[in-house]
PDB file of C-alpha atoms in Angstrom:
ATOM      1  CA  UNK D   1       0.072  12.445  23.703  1.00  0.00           C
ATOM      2  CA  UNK D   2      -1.847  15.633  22.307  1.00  0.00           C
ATOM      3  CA  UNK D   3      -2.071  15.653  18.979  1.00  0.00           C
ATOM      4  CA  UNK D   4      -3.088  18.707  16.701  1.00  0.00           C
ATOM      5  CA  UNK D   5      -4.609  17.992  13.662  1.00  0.00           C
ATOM      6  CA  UNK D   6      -4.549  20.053  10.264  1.00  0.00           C
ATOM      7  CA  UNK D   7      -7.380  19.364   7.462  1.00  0.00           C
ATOM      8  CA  UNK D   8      -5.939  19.694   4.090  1.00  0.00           C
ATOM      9  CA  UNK D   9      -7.588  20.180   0.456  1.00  0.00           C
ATOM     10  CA  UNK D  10      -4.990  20.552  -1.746  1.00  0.00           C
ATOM     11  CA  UNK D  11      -2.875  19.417  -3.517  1.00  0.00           C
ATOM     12  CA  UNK D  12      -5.298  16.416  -2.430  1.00  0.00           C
ATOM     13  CA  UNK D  13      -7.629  15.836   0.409  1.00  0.00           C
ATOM     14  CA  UNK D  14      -5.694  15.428   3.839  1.00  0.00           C
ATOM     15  CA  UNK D  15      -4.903  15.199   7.361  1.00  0.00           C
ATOM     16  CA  UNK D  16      -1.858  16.082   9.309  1.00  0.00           C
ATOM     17  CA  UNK D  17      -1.357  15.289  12.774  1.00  0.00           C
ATOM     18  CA  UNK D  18       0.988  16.414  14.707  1.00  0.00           C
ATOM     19  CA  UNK D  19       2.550  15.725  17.821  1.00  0.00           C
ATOM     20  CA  UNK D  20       1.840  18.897  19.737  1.00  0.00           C
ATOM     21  CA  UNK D  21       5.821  18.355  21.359  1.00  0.00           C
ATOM     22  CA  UNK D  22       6.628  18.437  17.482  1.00  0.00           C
ATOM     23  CA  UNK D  23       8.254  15.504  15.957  1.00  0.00           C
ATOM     24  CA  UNK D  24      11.637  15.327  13.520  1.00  0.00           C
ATOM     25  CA  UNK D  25      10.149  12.002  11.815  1.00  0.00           C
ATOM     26  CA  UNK D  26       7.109  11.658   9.570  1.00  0.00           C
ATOM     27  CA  UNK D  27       5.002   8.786   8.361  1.00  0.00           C
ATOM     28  CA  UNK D  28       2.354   9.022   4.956  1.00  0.00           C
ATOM     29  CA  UNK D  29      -0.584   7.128   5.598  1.00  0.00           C
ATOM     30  CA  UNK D  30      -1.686   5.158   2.613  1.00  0.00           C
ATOM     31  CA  UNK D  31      -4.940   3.140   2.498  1.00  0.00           C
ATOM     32  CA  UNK D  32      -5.624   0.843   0.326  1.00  0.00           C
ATOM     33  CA  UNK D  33      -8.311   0.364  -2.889  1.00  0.00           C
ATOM     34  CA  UNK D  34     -11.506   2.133  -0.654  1.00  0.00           C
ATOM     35  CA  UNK D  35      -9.728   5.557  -1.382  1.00  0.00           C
ATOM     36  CA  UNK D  36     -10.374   6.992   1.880  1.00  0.00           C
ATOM     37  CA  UNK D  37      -8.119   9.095   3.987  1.00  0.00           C
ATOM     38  CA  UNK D  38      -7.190   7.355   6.885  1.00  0.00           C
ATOM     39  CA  UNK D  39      -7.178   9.385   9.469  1.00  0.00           C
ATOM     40  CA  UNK D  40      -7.709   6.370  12.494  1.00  0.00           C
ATOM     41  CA  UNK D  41      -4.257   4.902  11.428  1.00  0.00           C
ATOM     42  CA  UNK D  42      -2.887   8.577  10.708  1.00  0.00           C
ATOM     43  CA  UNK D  43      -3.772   9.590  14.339  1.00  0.00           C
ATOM     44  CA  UNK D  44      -2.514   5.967  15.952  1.00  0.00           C
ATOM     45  CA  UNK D  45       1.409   6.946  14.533  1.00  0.00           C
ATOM     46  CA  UNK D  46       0.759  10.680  15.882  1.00  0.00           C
ATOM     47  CA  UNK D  47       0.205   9.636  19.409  1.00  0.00           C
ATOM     48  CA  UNK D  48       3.019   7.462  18.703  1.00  0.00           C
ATOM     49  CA  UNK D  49       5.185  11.034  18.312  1.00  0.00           C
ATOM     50  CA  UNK D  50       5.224  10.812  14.087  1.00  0.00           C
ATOM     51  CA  UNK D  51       4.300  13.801  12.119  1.00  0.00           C
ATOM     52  CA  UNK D  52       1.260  11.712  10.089  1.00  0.00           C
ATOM     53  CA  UNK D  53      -0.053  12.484   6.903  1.00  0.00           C
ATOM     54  CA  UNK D  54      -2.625  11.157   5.224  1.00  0.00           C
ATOM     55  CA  UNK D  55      -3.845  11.753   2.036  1.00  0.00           C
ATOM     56  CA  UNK D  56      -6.889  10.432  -0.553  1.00  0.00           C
ATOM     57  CA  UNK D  57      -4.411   9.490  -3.840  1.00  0.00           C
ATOM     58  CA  UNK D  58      -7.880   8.620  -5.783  1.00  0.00           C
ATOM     59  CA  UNK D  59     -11.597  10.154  -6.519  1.00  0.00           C
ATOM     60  CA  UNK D  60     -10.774  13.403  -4.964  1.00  0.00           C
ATOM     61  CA  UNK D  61     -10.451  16.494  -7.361  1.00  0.00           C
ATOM     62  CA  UNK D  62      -7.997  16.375  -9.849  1.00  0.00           C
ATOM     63  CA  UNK D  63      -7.367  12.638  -9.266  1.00  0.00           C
ATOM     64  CA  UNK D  64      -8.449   9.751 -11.453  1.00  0.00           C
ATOM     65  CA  UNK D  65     -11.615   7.730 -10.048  1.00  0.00           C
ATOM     66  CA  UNK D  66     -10.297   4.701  -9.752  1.00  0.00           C
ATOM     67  CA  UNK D  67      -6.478   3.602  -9.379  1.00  0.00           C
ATOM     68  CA  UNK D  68      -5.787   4.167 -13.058  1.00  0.00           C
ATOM     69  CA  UNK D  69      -2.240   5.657 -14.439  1.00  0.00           C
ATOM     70  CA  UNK D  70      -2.225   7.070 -10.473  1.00  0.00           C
ATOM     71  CA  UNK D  71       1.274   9.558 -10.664  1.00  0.00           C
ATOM     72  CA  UNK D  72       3.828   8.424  -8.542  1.00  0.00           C
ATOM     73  CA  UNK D  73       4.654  11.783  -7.933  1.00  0.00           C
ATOM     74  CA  UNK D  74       1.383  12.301  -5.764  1.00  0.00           C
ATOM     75  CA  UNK D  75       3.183   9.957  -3.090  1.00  0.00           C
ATOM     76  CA  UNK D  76       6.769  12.141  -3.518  1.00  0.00           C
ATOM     77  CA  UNK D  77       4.307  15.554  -2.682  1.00  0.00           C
ATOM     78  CA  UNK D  78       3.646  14.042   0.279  1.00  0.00           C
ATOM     79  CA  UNK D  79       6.873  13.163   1.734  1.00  0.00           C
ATOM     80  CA  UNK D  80       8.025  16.624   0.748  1.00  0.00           C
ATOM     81  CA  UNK D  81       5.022  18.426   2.721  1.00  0.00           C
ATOM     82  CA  UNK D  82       6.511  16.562   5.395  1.00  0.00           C
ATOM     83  CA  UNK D  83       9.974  17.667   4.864  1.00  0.00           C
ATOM     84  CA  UNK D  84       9.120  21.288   4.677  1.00  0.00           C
ATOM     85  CA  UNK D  85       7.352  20.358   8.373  1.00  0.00           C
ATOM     86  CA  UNK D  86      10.580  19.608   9.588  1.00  0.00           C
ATOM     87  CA  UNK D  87      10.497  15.853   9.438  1.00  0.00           C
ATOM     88  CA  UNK D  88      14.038  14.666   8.806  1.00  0.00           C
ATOM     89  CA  UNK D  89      13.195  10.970   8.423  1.00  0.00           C
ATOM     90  CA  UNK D  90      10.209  10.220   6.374  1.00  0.00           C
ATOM     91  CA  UNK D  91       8.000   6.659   6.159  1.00  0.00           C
ATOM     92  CA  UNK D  92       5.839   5.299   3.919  1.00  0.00           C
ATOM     93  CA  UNK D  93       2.772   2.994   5.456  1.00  0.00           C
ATOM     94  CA  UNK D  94       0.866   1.454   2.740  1.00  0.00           C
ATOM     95  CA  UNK D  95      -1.745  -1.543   2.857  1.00  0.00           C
ATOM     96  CA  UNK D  96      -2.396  -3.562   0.135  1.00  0.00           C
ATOM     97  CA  UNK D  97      -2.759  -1.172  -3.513  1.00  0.00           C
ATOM     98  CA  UNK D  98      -1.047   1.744  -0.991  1.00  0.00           C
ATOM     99  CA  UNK D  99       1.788  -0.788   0.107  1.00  0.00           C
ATOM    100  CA  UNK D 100       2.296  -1.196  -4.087  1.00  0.00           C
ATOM    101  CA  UNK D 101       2.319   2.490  -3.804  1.00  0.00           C
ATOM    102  CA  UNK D 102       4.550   3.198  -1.174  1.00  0.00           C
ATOM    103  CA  UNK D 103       7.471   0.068  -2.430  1.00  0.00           C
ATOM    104  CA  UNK D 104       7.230   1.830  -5.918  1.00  0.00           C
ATOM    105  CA  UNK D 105       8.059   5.380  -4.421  1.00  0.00           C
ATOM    106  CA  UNK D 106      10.670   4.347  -2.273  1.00  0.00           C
ATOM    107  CA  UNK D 107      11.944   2.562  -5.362  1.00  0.00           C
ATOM    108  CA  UNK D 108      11.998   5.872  -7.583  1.00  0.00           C
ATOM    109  CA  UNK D 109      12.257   8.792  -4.472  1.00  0.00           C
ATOM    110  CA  UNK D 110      15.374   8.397  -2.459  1.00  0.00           C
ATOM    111  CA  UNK D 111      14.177  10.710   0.249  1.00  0.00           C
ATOM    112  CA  UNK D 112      12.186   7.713   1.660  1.00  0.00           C
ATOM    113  CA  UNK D 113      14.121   6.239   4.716  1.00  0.00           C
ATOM    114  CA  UNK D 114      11.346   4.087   5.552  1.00  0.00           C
ATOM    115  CA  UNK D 115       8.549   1.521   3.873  1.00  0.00           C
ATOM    116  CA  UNK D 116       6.022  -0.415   5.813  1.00  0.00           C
ATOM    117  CA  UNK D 117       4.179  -2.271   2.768  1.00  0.00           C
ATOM    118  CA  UNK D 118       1.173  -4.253   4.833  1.00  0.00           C
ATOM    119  CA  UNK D 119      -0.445  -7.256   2.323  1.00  0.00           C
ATOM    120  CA  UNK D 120       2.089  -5.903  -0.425  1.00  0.00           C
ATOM    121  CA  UNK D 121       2.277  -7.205  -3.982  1.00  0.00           C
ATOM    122  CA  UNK D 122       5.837  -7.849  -5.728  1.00  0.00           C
ATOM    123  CA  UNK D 123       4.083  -6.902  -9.231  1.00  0.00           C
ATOM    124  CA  UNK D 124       3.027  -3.641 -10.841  1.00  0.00           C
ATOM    125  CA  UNK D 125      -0.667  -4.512 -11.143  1.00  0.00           C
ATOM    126  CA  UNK D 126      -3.447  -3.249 -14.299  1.00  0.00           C
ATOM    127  CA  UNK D 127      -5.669  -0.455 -12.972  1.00  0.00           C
ATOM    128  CA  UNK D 128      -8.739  -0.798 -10.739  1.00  0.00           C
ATOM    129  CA  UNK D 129     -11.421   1.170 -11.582  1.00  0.00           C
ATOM    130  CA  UNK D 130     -11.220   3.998 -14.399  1.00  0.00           C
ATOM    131  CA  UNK D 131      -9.251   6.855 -15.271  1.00  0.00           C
ATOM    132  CA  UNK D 132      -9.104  10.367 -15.846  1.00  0.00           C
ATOM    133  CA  UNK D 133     -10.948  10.181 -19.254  1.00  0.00           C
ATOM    134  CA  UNK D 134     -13.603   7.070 -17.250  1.00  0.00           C
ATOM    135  CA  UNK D 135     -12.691   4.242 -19.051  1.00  0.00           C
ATOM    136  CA  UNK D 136     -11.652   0.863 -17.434  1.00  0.00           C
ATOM    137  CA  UNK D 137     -11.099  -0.983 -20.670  1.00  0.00           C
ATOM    138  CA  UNK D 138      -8.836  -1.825 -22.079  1.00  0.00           C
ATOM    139  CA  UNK D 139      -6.466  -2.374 -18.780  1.00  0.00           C
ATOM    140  CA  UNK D 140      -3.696  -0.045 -17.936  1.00  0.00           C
ATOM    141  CA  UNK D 141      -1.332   0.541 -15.372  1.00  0.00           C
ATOM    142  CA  UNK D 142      -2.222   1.504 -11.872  1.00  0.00           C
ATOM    143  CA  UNK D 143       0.801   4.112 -11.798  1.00  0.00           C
ATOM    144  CA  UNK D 144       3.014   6.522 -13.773  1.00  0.00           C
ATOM    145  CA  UNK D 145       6.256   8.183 -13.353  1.00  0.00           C
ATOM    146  CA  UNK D 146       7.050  10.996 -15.227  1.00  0.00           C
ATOM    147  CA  UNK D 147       4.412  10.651 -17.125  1.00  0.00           C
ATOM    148  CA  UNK D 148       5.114   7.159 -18.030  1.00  0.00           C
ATOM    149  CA  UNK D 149       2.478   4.494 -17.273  1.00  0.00           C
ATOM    150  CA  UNK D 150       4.795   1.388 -15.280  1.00  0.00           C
ATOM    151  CA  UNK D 151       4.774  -2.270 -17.015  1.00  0.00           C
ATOM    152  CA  UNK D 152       1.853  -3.675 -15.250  1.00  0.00           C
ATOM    153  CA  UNK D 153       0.462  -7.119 -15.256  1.00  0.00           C
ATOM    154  CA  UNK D 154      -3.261  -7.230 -16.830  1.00  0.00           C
ATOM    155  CA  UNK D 155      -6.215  -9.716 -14.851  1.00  0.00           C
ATOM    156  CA  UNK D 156      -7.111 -12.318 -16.721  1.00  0.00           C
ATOM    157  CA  UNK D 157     -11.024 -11.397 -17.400  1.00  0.00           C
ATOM    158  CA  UNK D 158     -11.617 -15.182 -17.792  1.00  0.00           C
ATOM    159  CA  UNK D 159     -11.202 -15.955 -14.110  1.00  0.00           C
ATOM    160  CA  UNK D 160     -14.526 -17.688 -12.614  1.00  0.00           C
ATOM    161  CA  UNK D 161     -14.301 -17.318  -8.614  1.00  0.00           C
ATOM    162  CA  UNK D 162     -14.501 -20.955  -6.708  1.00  0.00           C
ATOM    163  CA  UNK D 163     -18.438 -20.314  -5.481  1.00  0.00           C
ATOM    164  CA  UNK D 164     -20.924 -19.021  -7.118  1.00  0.00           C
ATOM    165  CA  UNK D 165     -23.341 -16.182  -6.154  1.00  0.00           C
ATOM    166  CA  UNK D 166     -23.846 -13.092  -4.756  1.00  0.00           C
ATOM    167  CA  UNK D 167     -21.837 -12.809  -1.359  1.00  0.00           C
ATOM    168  CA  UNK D 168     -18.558 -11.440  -0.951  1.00  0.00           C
ATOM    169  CA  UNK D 169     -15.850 -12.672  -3.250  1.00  0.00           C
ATOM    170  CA  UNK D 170     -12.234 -14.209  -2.404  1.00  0.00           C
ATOM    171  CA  UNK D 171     -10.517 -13.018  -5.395  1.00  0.00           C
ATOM    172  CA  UNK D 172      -6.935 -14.084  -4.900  1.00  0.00           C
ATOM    173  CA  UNK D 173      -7.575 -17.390  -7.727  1.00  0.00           C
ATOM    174  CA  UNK D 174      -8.184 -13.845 -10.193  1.00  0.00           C
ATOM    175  CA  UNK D 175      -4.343 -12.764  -9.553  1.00  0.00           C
ATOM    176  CA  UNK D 176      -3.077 -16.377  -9.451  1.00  0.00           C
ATOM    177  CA  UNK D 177      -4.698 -17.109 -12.762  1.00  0.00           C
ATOM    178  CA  UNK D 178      -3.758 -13.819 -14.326  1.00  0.00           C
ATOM    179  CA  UNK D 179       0.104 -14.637 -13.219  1.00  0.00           C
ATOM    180  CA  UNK D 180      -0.403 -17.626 -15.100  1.00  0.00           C
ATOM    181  CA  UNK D 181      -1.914 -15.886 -18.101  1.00  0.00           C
ATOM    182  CA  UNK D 182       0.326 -13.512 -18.916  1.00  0.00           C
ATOM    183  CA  UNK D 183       3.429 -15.026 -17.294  1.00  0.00           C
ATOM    184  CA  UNK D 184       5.566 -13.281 -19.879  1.00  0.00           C
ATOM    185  CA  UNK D 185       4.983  -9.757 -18.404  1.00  0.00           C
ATOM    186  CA  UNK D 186       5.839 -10.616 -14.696  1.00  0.00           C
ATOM    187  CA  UNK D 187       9.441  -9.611 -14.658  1.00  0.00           C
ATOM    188  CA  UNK D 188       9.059  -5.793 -16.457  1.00  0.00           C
ATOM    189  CA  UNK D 189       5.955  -5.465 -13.628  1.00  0.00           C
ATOM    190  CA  UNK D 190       8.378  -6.916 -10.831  1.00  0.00           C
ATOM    191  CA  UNK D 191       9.079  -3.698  -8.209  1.00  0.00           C
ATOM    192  CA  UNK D 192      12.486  -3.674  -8.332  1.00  0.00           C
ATOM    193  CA  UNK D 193      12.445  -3.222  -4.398  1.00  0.00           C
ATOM    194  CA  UNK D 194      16.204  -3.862  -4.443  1.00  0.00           C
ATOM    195  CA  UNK D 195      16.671  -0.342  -5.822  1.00  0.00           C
ATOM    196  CA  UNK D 196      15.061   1.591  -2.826  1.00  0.00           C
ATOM    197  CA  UNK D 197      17.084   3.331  -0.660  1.00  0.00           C
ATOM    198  CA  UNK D 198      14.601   2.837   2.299  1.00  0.00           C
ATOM    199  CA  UNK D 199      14.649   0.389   4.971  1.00  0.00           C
ATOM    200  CA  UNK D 200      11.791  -2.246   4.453  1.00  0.00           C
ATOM    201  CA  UNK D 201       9.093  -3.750   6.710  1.00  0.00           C
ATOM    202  CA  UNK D 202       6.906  -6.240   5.250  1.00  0.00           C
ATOM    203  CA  UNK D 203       3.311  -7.643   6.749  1.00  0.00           C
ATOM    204  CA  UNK D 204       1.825 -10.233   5.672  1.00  0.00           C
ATOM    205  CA  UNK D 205      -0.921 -12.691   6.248  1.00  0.00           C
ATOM    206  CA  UNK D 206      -0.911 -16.285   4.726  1.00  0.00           C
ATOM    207  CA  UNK D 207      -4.391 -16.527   4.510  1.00  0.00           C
ATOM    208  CA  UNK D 208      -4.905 -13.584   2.534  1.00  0.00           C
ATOM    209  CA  UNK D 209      -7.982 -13.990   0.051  1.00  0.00           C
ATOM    210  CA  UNK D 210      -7.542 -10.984  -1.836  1.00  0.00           C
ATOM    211  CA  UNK D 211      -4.178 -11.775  -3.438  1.00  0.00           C
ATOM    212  CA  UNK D 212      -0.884 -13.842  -2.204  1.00  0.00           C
ATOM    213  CA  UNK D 213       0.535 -11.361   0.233  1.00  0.00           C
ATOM    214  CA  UNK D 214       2.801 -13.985   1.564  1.00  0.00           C
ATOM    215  CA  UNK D 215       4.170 -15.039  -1.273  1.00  0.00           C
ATOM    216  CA  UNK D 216       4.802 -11.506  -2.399  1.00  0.00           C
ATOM    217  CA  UNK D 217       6.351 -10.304   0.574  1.00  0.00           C
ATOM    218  CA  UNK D 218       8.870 -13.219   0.211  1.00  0.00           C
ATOM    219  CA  UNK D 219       9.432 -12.494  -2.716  1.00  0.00           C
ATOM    220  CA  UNK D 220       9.955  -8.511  -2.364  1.00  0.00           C
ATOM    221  CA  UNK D 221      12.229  -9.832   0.725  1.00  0.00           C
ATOM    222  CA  UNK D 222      14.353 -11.942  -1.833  1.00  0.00           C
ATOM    223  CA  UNK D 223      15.209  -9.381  -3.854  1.00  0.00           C
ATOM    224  CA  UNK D 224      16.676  -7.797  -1.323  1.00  0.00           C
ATOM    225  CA  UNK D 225      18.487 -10.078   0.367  1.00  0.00           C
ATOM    226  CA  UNK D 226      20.117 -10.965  -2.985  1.00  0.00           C
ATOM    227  CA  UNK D 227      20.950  -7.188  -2.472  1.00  0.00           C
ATOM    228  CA  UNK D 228      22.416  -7.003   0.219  1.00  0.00           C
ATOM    229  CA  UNK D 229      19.475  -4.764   1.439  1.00  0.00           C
ATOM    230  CA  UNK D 230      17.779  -4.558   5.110  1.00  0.00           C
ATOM    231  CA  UNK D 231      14.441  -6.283   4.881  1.00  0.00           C
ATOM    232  CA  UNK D 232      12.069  -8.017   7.744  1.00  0.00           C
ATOM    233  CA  UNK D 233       9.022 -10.108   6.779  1.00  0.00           C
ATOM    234  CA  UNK D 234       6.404 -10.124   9.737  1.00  0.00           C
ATOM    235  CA  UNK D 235       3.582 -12.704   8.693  1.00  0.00           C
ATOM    236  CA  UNK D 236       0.990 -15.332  10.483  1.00  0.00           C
ATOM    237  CA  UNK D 237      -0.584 -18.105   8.644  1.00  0.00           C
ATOM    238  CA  UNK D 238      -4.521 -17.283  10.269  1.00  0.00           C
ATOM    239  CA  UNK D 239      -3.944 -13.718   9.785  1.00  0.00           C
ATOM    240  CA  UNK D 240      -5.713 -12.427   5.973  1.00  0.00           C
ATOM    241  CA  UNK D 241      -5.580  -9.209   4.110  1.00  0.00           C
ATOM    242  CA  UNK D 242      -6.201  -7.235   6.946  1.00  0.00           C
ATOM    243  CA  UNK D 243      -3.857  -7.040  10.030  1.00  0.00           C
ATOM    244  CA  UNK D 244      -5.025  -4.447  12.136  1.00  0.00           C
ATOM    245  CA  UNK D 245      -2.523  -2.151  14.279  1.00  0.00           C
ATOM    246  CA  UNK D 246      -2.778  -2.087  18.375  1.00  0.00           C
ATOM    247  CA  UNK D 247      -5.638  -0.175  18.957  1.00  0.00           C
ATOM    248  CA  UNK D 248      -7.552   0.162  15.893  1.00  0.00           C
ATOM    249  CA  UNK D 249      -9.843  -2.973  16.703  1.00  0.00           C
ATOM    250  CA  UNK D 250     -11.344  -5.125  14.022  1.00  0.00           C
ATOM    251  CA  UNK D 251     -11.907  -4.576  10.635  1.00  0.00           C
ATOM    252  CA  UNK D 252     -15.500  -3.446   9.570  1.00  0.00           C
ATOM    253  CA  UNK D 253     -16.987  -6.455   7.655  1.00  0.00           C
ATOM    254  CA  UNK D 254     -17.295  -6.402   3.604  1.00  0.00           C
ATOM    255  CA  UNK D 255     -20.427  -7.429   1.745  1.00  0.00           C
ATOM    256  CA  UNK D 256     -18.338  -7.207  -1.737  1.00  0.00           C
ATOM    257  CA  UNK D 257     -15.121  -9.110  -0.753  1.00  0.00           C
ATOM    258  CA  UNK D 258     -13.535 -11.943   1.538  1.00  0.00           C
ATOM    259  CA  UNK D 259     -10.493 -10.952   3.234  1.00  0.00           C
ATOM    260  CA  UNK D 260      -9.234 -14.302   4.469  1.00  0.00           C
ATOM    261  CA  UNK D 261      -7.706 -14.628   8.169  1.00  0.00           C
ATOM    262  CA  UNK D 262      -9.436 -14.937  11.813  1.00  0.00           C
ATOM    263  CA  UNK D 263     -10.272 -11.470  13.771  1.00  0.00           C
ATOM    264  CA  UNK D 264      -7.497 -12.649  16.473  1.00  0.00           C
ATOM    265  CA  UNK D 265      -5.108 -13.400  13.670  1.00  0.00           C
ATOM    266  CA  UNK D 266      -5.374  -9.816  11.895  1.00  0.00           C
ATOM    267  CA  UNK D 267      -4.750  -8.487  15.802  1.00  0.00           C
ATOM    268  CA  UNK D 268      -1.964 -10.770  16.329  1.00  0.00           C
ATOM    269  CA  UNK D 269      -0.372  -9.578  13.033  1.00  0.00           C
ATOM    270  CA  UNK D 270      -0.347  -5.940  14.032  1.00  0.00           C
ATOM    271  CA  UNK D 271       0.658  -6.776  17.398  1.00  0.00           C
ATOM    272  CA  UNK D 272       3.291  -8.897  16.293  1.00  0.00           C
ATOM    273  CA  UNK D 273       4.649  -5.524  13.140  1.00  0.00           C
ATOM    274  CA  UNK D 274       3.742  -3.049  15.602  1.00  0.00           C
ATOM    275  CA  UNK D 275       7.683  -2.644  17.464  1.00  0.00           C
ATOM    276  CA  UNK D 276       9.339  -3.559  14.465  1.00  0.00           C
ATOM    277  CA  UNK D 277       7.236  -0.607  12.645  1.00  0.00           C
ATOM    278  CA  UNK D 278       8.210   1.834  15.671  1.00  0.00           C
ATOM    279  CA  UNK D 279      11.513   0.709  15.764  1.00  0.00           C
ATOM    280  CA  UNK D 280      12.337   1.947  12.045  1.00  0.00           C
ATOM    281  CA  UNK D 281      10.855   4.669  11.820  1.00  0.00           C
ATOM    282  CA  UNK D 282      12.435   5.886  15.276  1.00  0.00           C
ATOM    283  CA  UNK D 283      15.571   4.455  14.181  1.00  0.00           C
TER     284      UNK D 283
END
């Protein structure tokens, strides 16, 4: 399908791609903590016939440098610019820090029809990497609304990884422990994904060594079923942090972090979300 594509500098850095046939549904592209603008996944949902945006929410102009007291209403911007396109059915795809993104828009923007959260988190998690002013200490929360920095959940500066020395680090022990730690502030950080509107896909791998994905999905997908809200879980036990989509091939390898999973499990994953994610946002 032939796909025009639209480079975009404000209000943030961006691509738009769209289906030259036009398209009346719309999909934000969110990646996760490396800040870039995805434009591989962005063009994937394109030549699937979705108006895709992607966007850099982070260390562009104007933003923060690191996902510190990020505004909510950076993620609402976008599905508008996609309204005003003439999507009438808008998505939010978000991987790991952009899945936390896109749950806790849907759960505050009712224009969302439609989350895909892959490798989500259940919790409101402390900023990663520094704010507007550069500071990373003490911790804050990764978001706002309104001006209003969410209840967050801190990490537990303590934590000591399993193996020592200086290759890439599984860090998912950091936000077990810090669960543990500060066990009092989990239920003002729980997304209260019960309260979104939007229809919900969640991806997860059990084997995911950056945090429990698994474990958060099922929980995201318990609140709500208690609900009475749509939800699907989609999830592989040798599949990690990373499931990659049909067609995007594997994930580039990380000297700073471990990522948990097999290469054909992360494949099978996306193969296995890959109708379901179609299906909802053509629904």
């Amino acid at each position: 399908m032939k796909v025009i594509e639209y480079a975009l500098t404000a209000p943030w850095e961006a691509v738009l791609l769209e289906p030259a046939a036009g398209s009346s549904t719309g999909v934000v592209v969110l990646a996760g903590s490396s800040g870039r603008v995805d434009r591989q996944r962005a063009r994937l949902l394109a030549e699937q016939g979705f108006l895709s945006l992607a966007i850099r929410w982070f260390g562009g102009p104007g933003q923060p440098e690191g996902i510190c007291e990020v505004p909510l209403e950076t993620f609402v911007a976008a599905v508008e610019l996609l309204r005003s396109r003439g999507a009438g059915r808008v998505g939010i795809l978000g991987v790991s820090k952009g899945a936390e993104a896109a749950l806790l828009t849907a759960v505050h923007e009712p224009r969302v029809d439609v989350v895909v959260a892959v490798s989500p988190t259940s919790l409101v998690w402390c900023n990663v990497g520094p704010g507007l002013d550069g500071r990373q200490r003490p911790y804050r929360s990764s978001w706002t609304w309104r001006g209003r920095p969410l209840p967050f959940v801190p990490l537990d500066d303590s934590w000591l990884p399993a193996v020592q020395g200086d290759g890439p680090l599984a860090i998912r022990g950091w936000y077990e422990q810090s669960e543990r730690t500060f066990a009092s502030r989990l239920d003002a950080a729980a997304i209260a994904v019960e309260k979104a509107r939007a229809d919900v896909l969640l991806v997860a791998g059990a084997d995911d060594a950056m945090w429990p994905s698994l474990r958060y999905a099922q929980q995201l997908a318990a609140r709500r079923q208690a609900a009475g809200a749509r939800v699907e879980v989609v999830a592989r036990d040798d599949a990690g942090h990373r499931p990659r989509l049909p067609g995007e091939g594997p994930a580039a390898p990380s000297t700073a972090f471990l990522y948990g999973g097999t290469a054909s499990g992360d494949t099978l994953l996306g193969e296995a979300a890959w109708t379901p994610l179609l299906n909802r946002l053509r629904s």
